Amino acid sequence: MIDIFLEKLLLDVAGYLHDSSANDWQRDPVLAATLGSSRLVSQPSLSRFFKRLEDADLDDFRKLIWQVAALAFRLSGQSRFVLDIDSTHCDTFGNQERSAFNAHYMAYGYHPQVVFDQESGLLLDALMRPGNEYIGKEADKFVETTFSRLSALPQSTSVIIRGDSGFAAPKFYEMCDTHGVDFLVRLKANSKLGKLAETALVDCPPKYEESKCVYHEFKYQAASWGKARRVIICSTHTADELVPWNHAFVVTSLASEAPETLFKTYRQRGNAENQIKELKCGFGFDKTDSSTFARNTARALITGIAYNLVQLFKQLFVSEDRRSTISSLRFSLFHIAGRITWHARRVVIHLASNYVNKNWFSRLMDEVHQLAT
């Protein structure tokens, strides 16, 4: 089971995301040498592997996503974390278990929650869900494990989490309070918030022909909240528009930073969209090749592990540009031409003489060997 898991993991890193790819790579000497096996699995073997997985195995895959991230954090000594929680959609086709229609995406599929660390780009956790579950349903329970894991790191940590209005719920705020995590969460506009914002701006009406942006704040307590919280507002007027103000509201536990600074921090959560895109397009997180929910969950979680391994690889060895996508890494380092020869028990890879990244590749291999010893 472990050998099959490792092979599937390496195939995902290399970009061979379909199970049928295993048939093409059964006799590959480099993959065999990497895995220390002379016999690689076939597509039917991969299918049997997924069928044998149990719920405990899925829990282990989620833990392994975190363990790779934790290794990266221990090596880097990172102590400040800005987390982005979000959801995404995985299309399903046919009568797949727990597939459901999502009105936001206008499609049938699954609707997983994910949480990333902004600085490292690492995936910290992922939870597969039916397609009709609301974006922020039980998000407080989802992030609780991540909060506990971060606090257990050997270095002292400070944590901020950002989320859109789908995560605006008192249970989510209270979970953050319990774990000492600060938050920035978008609020949906309503009539009461709008009146409070308009009242605050009554003495500075905008000029019709000029664009204007005003940052301000007030204390606000919705009926479902246990206490009043700080709400920051970005009020904008666009030149030549009849509407005086458009307001954006964010609730936060951060007390000292200016509203403009906090809005700048909040808007950077757009980076999570790029990380989700990399996870799906680069590793196949949204591939739902199996008929059962559990097997599709396993596929998604294994791609999450592969994604984190590449993020760790970039942290350790790709100092040139850690923002490199998996596509560029595959093109530059993984999918390269070479000739294989065998000498006794050694496998020797001869790179093409015109390989443009030969020096980079050689230096990288030296660093890998040094780390291994």
PDB file of N, CA and C in Angstrom, residues 195-203:
ATOM      1  N   LYS A 195     -26.595  52.557   7.046  1.00  0.00           N
ATOM      2  CA  LYS A 195     -26.979  53.789   7.738  1.00  0.00           C
ATOM      3  C   LYS A 195     -25.858  54.298   8.633  1.00  0.00           C
ATOM      4  N   LEU A 196     -25.187  53.380   9.333  1.00  0.00           N
ATOM      5  CA  LEU A 196     -24.076  53.786  10.197  1.00  0.00           C
ATOM      6  C   LEU A 196     -22.944  54.402   9.381  1.00  0.00           C
ATOM      7  N   ALA A 197     -22.657  53.813   8.223  1.00  0.00           N
ATOM      8  CA  ALA A 197     -21.593  54.345   7.375  1.00  0.00           C
ATOM      9  C   ALA A 197     -21.973  55.708   6.812  1.00  0.00           C
ATOM     10  N   GLU A 198     -23.215  55.857   6.377  1.00  0.00           N
ATOM     11  CA  GLU A 198     -23.668  57.133   5.820  1.00  0.00           C
ATOM     12  C   GLU A 198     -23.659  58.227   6.881  1.00  0.00           C
ATOM     13  N   THR A 199     -24.048  57.878   8.097  1.00  0.00           N
ATOM     14  CA  THR A 199     -24.050  58.857   9.185  1.00  0.00           C
ATOM     15  C   THR A 199     -22.645  59.361   9.473  1.00  0.00           C
ATOM     16  N   ALA A 200     -21.677  58.461   9.416  1.00  0.00           N
ATOM     17  CA  ALA A 200     -20.291  58.852   9.697  1.00  0.00           C
ATOM     18  C   ALA A 200     -19.732  59.785   8.636  1.00  0.00           C
ATOM     19  N   LEU A 201     -20.331  59.765   7.439  1.00  0.00           N
ATOM     20  CA  LEU A 201     -19.800  60.562   6.324  1.00  0.00           C
ATOM     21  C   LEU A 201     -20.658  61.780   6.009  1.00  0.00           C
ATOM     22  N   VAL A 202     -21.596  62.089   6.887  1.00  0.00           N
ATOM     23  CA  VAL A 202     -22.528  63.174   6.584  1.00  0.00           C
ATOM     24  C   VAL A 202     -21.823  64.516   6.426  1.00  0.00           C
ATOM     25  N   ASP A 203     -20.680  64.711   7.075  1.00  0.00           N
ATOM     26  CA  ASP A 203     -19.974  65.992   7.010  1.00  0.00           C
ATOM     27  C   ASP A 203     -18.953  66.071   5.873  1.00  0.00           C
TER      28      ASP A 203
END
